Amino acid sequence: MSISRREIEAGGRAITCPRRLCHCLPAATVEAMSGEKESANVWQSIWRGVKCRCPRCGKGWLFHHYVEQVAHCANCKEPLARYKVGLLLPLVVITIMIHILAFVMLEMELNGYGNPLIYLYVLVPLSVIVPIAILPSSKGAIIGLLWAKGWSDELDR
């Protein structure tokens, strides 16, 4: 990462790196100075997961079929089977659905479509179709987050 003229606190005095690229510092120090790289990688891997792609390379598919997770990326051979979303996936999908349904119900009520039959015709198909549509992207985003942070339930075993 190119950092220009960063000041680092060392022994009570400020040191300015004279080079444009901080080659004189260890890579861990440069990354610790700016958390931008880590946050950029997290958001990038989450976005790749939303697109149902490998969080590392962004080219390999994340799922075999609908939401069946692959064991490893076909492109970069990154092991992905250890990142299990578990009960976090239903929590995320239900939270998104509650917000969508509440918005639709509020709009229907404010616009005068408060008839119970219209609620039935609109909300039942919406509450079935939308979770099915957002499930793979939600699972991919969670896998991307787990991959970027290095969180896995198998690391403790």
Coordinates of N, CA and C in Angstrom, one line a residue:
M1 N 0.8 -1.2 0.0 CA 0.0 0.0 0.0 C 0.9 1.2 0.0
S2 N 0.6 2.2 -0.8 CA 1.5 3.3 -0.9 C 1.0 4.4 0.0
I3 N 1.8 4.8 1.0 CA 1.5 5.8 1.9 C 2.6 6.9 1.8
S4 N 2.1 8.1 1.7 CA 3.1 9.2 1.5 C 3.3 10.0 2.8
R5 N 4.5 10.1 3.2 CA 4.9 10.9 4.3 C 4.0 10.8 5.6
R6 N 4.0 9.5 6.1 CA 3.2 9.2 7.3 C 4.1 9.5 8.5
E7 N 3.5 10.0 9.5 CA 4.2 10.2 10.8 C 3.9 9.0 11.7
I8 N 4.9 8.5 12.3 CA 4.8 7.4 13.2 C 5.4 7.8 14.6
E9 N 4.7 7.4 15.6 CA 5.2 7.7 16.9 C 6.2 6.6 17.4
A10 N 7.4 7.0 17.6 CA 8.4 6.0 18.0 C 9.3 6.6 19.1
G11 N 9.2 6.0 20.3 CA 10.0 6.5 21.4 C 9.7 7.9 21.8
G12 N 8.5 8.4 21.7 CA 8.1 9.7 22.1 C 8.4 10.8 21.1
R13 N 9.0 10.5 20.0 CA 9.2 11.5 19.0 C 8.6 11.1 17.6
A14 N 8.2 12.1 16.9 CA 7.5 11.8 15.6 C 8.6 11.6 14.5
I15 N 8.4 10.5 13.7 CA 9.3 10.3 12.6 C 8.5 10.4 11.3
T16 N 9.0 11.0 10.4 CA 8.4 11.1 9.1 C 9.2 10.3 8.1
C17 N 8.4 9.5 7.4 CA 9.1 8.6 6.4 C 9.4 9.5 5.2
P18 N 10.7 9.5 4.8 CA 11.1 10.4 3.7 C 10.7 9.9 2.3
R19 N 10.5 8.6 2.2 CA 10.2 8.1 0.9 C 8.7 8.2 0.6
R20 N 8.4 8.2 -0.7 CA 7.0 8.2 -1.1 C 6.3 6.9 -0.7
L21 N 6.9 5.8 -0.9 CA 6.4 4.5 -0.5 C 7.2 4.1 0.7
C22 N 6.5 3.6 1.7 CA 7.1 3.3 3.0 C 7.8 2.0 3.0
H23 N 8.9 1.9 2.3 CA 9.7 0.6 2.2 C 10.5 0.5 3.5
C24 N 10.7 1.6 4.2 CA 11.6 1.5 5.4 C 10.9 0.9 6.6
L25 N 9.6 0.7 6.5 CA 8.8 0.2 7.6 C 8.3 -1.2 7.3
P26 N 8.2 -2.0 8.4 CA 7.6 -3.4 8.2 C 6.2 -3.2 7.7
A27 N 5.8 -4.3 6.9 CA 4.4 -4.2 6.3 C 3.4 -4.2 7.4
A28 N 3.5 -4.9 8.5 CA 2.6 -4.9 9.6 C 2.4 -3.5 10.2
T29 N 3.5 -2.7 10.3 CA 3.4 -1.4 10.8 C 2.6 -0.5 9.9
V30 N 2.9 -0.6 8.6 CA 2.2 0.2 7.6 C 0.7 -0.1 7.6
E31 N 0.3 -1.4 7.7 CA -1.1 -1.8 7.7 C -1.7 -1.3 9.0
A32 N -1.0 -1.4 10.1 CA -1.6 -0.9 11.4 C -1.8 0.6 11.4
M33 N -1.0 1.3 10.6 CA -1.1 2.8 10.6 C -2.4 3.2 9.9
S34 N -2.8 2.4 8.9 CA -4.0 2.8 8.2 C -4.9 1.5 8.1
G35 N -6.1 1.7 8.8 CA -7.1 0.6 8.8 C -7.9 0.6 7.5
E36 N -7.6 1.5 6.5 CA -8.3 1.6 5.3 C -8.2 0.3 4.5
K37 N -7.0 -0.3 4.5 CA -6.8 -1.5 3.6 C -7.7 -2.7 4.1
E38 N -7.8 -2.8 5.4 CA -8.6 -3.9 6.0 C -10.0 -3.7 5.7
S39 N -10.5 -2.5 5.9 CA -11.9 -2.2 5.7 C -12.3 -2.3 4.2
A40 N -11.4 -1.9 3.4 CA -11.6 -2.0 1.9 C -11.7 -3.5 1.5
N41 N -10.8 -4.3 2.1 CA -10.9 -5.7 1.7 C -12.1 -6.4 2.3
V42 N -12.6 -6.0 3.4 CA -13.8 -6.5 4.0 C -15.0 -6.2 3.1
W43 N -15.2 -4.9 2.8 CA -16.3 -4.5 1.9 C -16.2 -5.2 0.5
Q44 N -15.0 -5.3 0.0 CA -14.8 -5.9 -1.3 C -15.2 -7.4 -1.2
S45 N -14.8 -8.1 -0.2 CA -15.1 -9.5 -0.1 C -16.6 -9.7 0.2
I46 N -17.3 -8.8 0.9 CA -18.7 -8.8 1.1 C -19.4 -8.6 -0.2
W47 N -19.0 -7.6 -1.0 CA -19.6 -7.4 -2.3 C -19.4 -8.6 -3.2
R48 N -18.3 -9.2 -3.2 CA -18.1 -10.4 -4.0 C -19.0 -11.5 -3.6
G49 N -19.2 -11.6 -2.3 CA -20.1 -12.6 -1.8 C -21.6 -12.3 -2.2
V50 N -22.0 -11.0 -2.2 CA -23.3 -10.7 -2.7 C -23.5 -11.1 -4.1
K51 N -22.4 -11.0 -4.9 CA -22.5 -11.4 -6.3 C -22.3 -12.9 -6.5
C52 N -22.3 -13.7 -5.3 CA -22.1 -15.1 -5.3 C -20.8 -15.6 -6.0
R53 N -19.8 -14.8 -5.7 CA -18.4 -15.1 -6.2 C -17.5 -15.4 -5.1
C54 N -16.4 -15.9 -5.3 CA -15.3 -16.2 -4.3 C -14.9 -14.9 -3.7
P55 N -14.9 -14.9 -2.3 CA -14.5 -13.6 -1.7 C -13.0 -13.3 -1.9
R56 N -12.2 -14.2 -2.3 CA -10.8 -13.9 -2.5 C -10.5 -13.4 -3.9
C57 N -10.9 -14.2 -4.9 CA -10.5 -13.8 -6.3 C -11.7 -13.1 -7.0
G58 N -12.9 -13.3 -6.6 CA -14.0 -12.7 -7.3 C -14.4 -13.3 -8.6
K59 N -13.8 -14.5 -9.0 CA -14.0 -15.1 -10.3 C -14.7 -16.4 -10.1
G60 N -14.4 -17.2 -9.2 CA -15.0 -18.5 -9.0 C -16.4 -18.4 -8.3
W61 N -17.2 -19.4 -8.7 CA -18.6 -19.4 -8.1 C -18.5 -19.8 -6.6
L62 N -19.4 -19.3 -5.8 CA -19.5 -19.6 -4.4 C -20.4 -20.7 -4.1
F63 N -21.4 -21.0 -5.0 CA -22.4 -22.0 -4.8 C -22.4 -23.0 -5.9
H64 N -22.7 -24.3 -5.6 CA -22.9 -25.3 -6.6 C -24.2 -25.1 -7.3
H65 N -25.3 -25.2 -6.6 CA -26.6 -25.0 -7.1 C -27.2 -23.7 -6.5
Y66 N -28.3 -23.8 -5.8 CA -29.0 -22.6 -5.3 C -28.2 -22.0 -4.1
V67 N -28.0 -22.8 -3.1 CA -27.2 -22.3 -1.9 C -26.3 -23.3 -1.4
E68 N -26.0 -24.3 -2.2 CA -25.0 -25.4 -1.8 C -23.6 -24.8 -2.0
Q69 N -22.9 -24.6 -0.8 CA -21.6 -24.0 -0.8 C -20.5 -24.9 -1.4
V70 N -19.6 -24.4 -2.2 CA -18.6 -25.2 -2.7 C -17.5 -25.5 -1.7
A71 N -16.7 -26.5 -1.8 CA -15.7 -26.8 -0.8 C -14.5 -25.9 -1.0
H72 N -14.1 -25.6 -2.2 CA -13.1 -24.6 -2.5 C -13.3 -23.9 -3.9
C73 N -12.7 -22.8 -4.0 CA -12.9 -22.0 -5.3 C -12.3 -22.8 -6.4
A74 N -13.0 -22.8 -7.5 CA -12.5 -23.5 -8.7 C -11.4 -22.7 -9.4
N75 N -11.3 -21.4 -9.1 CA -10.3 -20.5 -9.8 C -9.0 -20.4 -9.0
C76 N -9.2 -20.1 -7.7 CA -8.0 -19.8 -6.9 C -7.7 -20.9 -5.8
K77 N -8.5 -21.9 -5.8 CA -8.4 -23.0 -4.8 C -8.5 -22.6 -3.4
E78 N -9.1 -21.5 -3.0 CA -9.3 -21.1 -1.7 C -10.3 -22.0 -1.0
P79 N -9.9 -22.6 0.2 CA -10.9 -23.5 0.9 C -12.0 -22.6 1.5
L80 N -13.2 -22.9 1.1 CA -14.4 -22.1 1.5 C -15.4 -22.9 2.4
A81 N -15.2 -24.2 2.5 CA -16.1 -25.1 3.2 C -16.1 -24.8 4.7
R82 N -15.1 -24.3 5.2 CA -15.0 -24.1 6.7 C -15.8 -22.8 7.2
Y83 N -16.2 -22.0 6.2 CA -17.0 -20.8 6.6 C -18.5 -21.1 6.5
K84 N -19.0 -21.5 7.7 CA -20.5 -21.9 7.8 C -21.2 -20.7 8.3
V85 N -22.3 -20.4 7.7 CA -23.1 -19.3 8.1 C -24.1 -19.6 9.3
G86 N -24.4 -20.9 9.4 CA -25.3 -21.3 10.5 C -26.6 -20.6 10.7
L87 N -26.8 -20.1 11.9 CA -28.1 -19.5 12.2 C -28.0 -18.0 11.9
L88 N -26.9 -17.5 11.5 CA -26.8 -16.0 11.1 C -27.6 -15.7 9.9
L89 N -27.7 -16.7 8.9 CA -28.4 -16.5 7.7 C -29.8 -16.2 7.9
P90 N -30.6 -17.1 8.6 CA -32.0 -16.8 8.8 C -32.2 -15.4 9.6
L91 N -31.3 -15.1 10.5 CA -31.5 -13.8 11.2 C -31.3 -12.7 10.2
V92 N -30.4 -12.7 9.3 CA -30.2 -11.6 8.3 C -31.4 -11.5 7.4
V93 N -31.8 -12.7 6.9 CA -32.9 -12.7 5.9 C -34.2 -12.2 6.5
I94 N -34.5 -12.7 7.7 CA -35.7 -12.3 8.4 C -35.7 -10.8 8.7
T95 N -34.5 -10.3 9.1 CA -34.4 -8.8 9.4 C -34.7 -8.0 8.2
I96 N -34.1 -8.4 7.1 CA -34.3 -7.7 5.8 C -35.8 -7.8 5.4
M97 N -36.4 -9.0 5.6 CA -37.8 -9.1 5.2 C -38.8 -8.3 6.1
I98 N -38.5 -8.2 7.4 CA -39.3 -7.4 8.3 C -39.3 -6.0 7.8
H99 N -38.1 -5.5 7.4 CA -38.1 -4.1 7.0 C -38.8 -3.9 5.6
I100 N -38.7 -4.8 4.7 CA -39.4 -4.7 3.5 C -40.9 -4.8 3.7
L101 N -41.4 -5.7 4.4 CA -42.8 -5.9 4.6 C -43.4 -4.7 5.4
A102 N -42.7 -4.2 6.4 CA -43.2 -3.1 7.2 C -43.3 -1.9 6.2
F103 N -42.3 -1.7 5.4 CA -42.4 -0.5 4.4 C -43.6 -0.7 3.5
V104 N -43.8 -1.9 3.0 CA -44.9 -2.1 2.0 C -46.2 -1.9 2.7
M105 N -46.3 -2.4 4.0 CA -47.6 -2.3 4.7 C -47.9 -0.8 5.0
L106 N -46.8 -0.1 5.4 CA -47.0 1.3 5.7 C -47.4 2.1 4.5
E107 N -46.8 1.8 3.3 CA -47.2 2.5 2.1 C -48.6 2.2 1.7
M108 N -49.0 0.9 1.8 CA -50.4 0.5 1.5 C -51.4 1.2 2.4
E109 N -51.0 1.3 3.7 CA -51.9 2.0 4.6 C -52.0 3.5 4.4
L110 N -50.9 4.1 4.1 CA -50.9 5.6 3.8 C -51.6 6.0 2.5
N111 N -51.5 5.1 1.5 CA -52.1 5.4 0.2 C -53.6 4.9 0.1
G112 N -54.1 4.4 1.2 CA -55.5 4.0 1.2 C -55.8 2.6 0.7
Y113 N -54.9 1.7 0.6 CA -55.1 0.4 0.2 C -55.1 -0.6 1.4
G114 N -55.9 -0.2 2.4 CA -56.0 -0.9 3.6 C -56.9 -2.1 3.6
N115 N -57.5 -2.5 2.5 CA -58.4 -3.6 2.4 C -57.6 -4.9 2.8
P116 N -58.1 -5.8 3.6 CA -57.4 -7.0 4.0 C -57.2 -8.0 2.8
L117 N -58.1 -7.9 1.9 CA -57.9 -8.8 0.7 C -56.7 -8.3 -0.1
I118 N -56.4 -7.0 -0.2 CA -55.3 -6.5 -0.9 C -54.0 -6.9 -0.2
Y119 N -54.1 -6.8 1.2 CA -52.9 -7.2 2.0 C -52.6 -8.7 1.6
L120 N -53.6 -9.5 1.6 CA -53.4 -10.9 1.3 C -52.8 -11.1 -0.1
Y121 N -53.3 -10.4 -1.1 CA -52.8 -10.6 -2.4 C -51.3 -10.0 -2.6
V122 N -51.0 -9.1 -1.8 CA -49.6 -8.4 -2.0 C -48.6 -9.0 -1.1
L123 N -48.9 -9.2 0.2 CA -47.9 -9.5 1.2 C -47.6 -11.0 1.2
V124 N -48.5 -11.9 0.9 CA -48.2 -13.3 0.9 C -47.2 -13.7 -0.2
P125 N -47.5 -13.3 -1.4 CA -46.5 -13.6 -2.5 C -45.1 -12.9 -2.2
L126 N -45.2 -11.7 -1.7 CA -44.0 -10.9 -1.4 C -43.2 -11.6 -0.3
S127 N -43.8 -12.1 0.7 CA -43.1 -12.8 1.8 C -42.6 -14.2 1.4
V128 N -43.0 -14.7 0.3 CA -42.5 -16.0 -0.2 C -41.4 -15.8 -1.2
I129 N -41.6 -14.8 -2.2 CA -40.7 -14.7 -3.3 C -39.4 -13.9 -2.9
V130 N -39.5 -12.9 -2.1 CA -38.3 -12.1 -1.7 C -37.3 -12.9 -0.9
P131 N -37.7 -13.6 0.1 CA -36.6 -14.4 0.8 C -35.9 -15.4 -0.1
I132 N -36.7 -16.0 -1.0 CA -36.1 -17.0 -1.9 C -35.1 -16.2 -2.8
A133 N -35.4 -15.0 -3.2 CA -34.6 -14.3 -4.1 C -33.3 -13.7 -3.4
I134 N -33.4 -13.3 -2.1 CA -32.2 -12.7 -1.5 C -31.4 -13.8 -0.7
L135 N -31.8 -15.0 -0.6 CA -31.1 -16.0 0.2 C -29.7 -16.2 -0.3
P136 N -29.4 -16.5 -1.6 CA -28.0 -16.7 -2.0 C -27.1 -15.5 -1.8
S137 N -27.6 -14.3 -2.1 CA -26.8 -13.1 -1.9 C -26.5 -12.9 -0.5
S138 N -27.5 -13.1 0.4 CA -27.3 -12.9 1.8 C -26.2 -13.9 2.3
K139 N -26.4 -15.2 1.9 CA -25.4 -16.2 2.3 C -24.0 -15.8 1.8
G140 N -23.9 -15.4 0.6 CA -22.6 -15.0 0.0 C -22.0 -13.8 0.8
A141 N -22.8 -12.8 1.1 CA -22.3 -11.7 1.9 C -21.8 -12.1 3.3
I142 N -22.5 -13.0 3.9 CA -22.0 -13.5 5.2 C -20.7 -14.3 5.1
I143 N -20.6 -15.1 4.0 CA -19.4 -15.9 3.8 C -18.3 -14.9 3.5
G144 N -18.5 -13.9 2.7 CA -17.5 -12.9 2.4 C -17.0 -12.2 3.7
L145 N -17.9 -11.9 4.6 CA -17.5 -11.2 5.9 C -16.7 -12.2 6.7
L146 N -17.2 -13.4 6.8 CA -16.4 -14.4 7.6 C -15.0 -14.7 7.0
W147 N -14.9 -14.7 5.7 CA -13.6 -14.9 5.1 C -12.7 -13.8 5.3
A148 N -13.2 -12.5 5.2 CA -12.4 -11.3 5.3 C -11.9 -11.2 6.7
K149 N -12.7 -11.5 7.7 CA -12.3 -11.4 9.1 C -11.6 -12.6 9.6
G150 N -11.6 -13.7 8.9 CA -11.0 -14.9 9.3 C -11.7 -15.7 10.4
W151 N -13.0 -15.4 10.5 CA -13.8 -16.1 11.5 C -14.3 -17.4 11.0
S152 N -14.2 -18.4 11.8 CA -14.7 -19.8 11.4 C -14.9 -20.5 12.7
D153 N -16.0 -21.4 12.7 CA -16.2 -22.2 13.8 C -15.3 -23.4 13.9
E154 N -14.6 -23.7 12.8 CA -13.7 -24.8 12.7 C -12.3 -24.5 13.2
L155 N -12.0 -23.2 13.4 CA -10.7 -22.9 13.9 C -10.4 -23.2 15.3
D156 N -11.5 -23.3 16.1 CA -11.4 -23.6 17.5 C -11.3 -25.1 17.8
R157 N -11.6 -25.9 16.8 CA -11.5 -27.4 17.0 C -10.2 -28.0 16.8

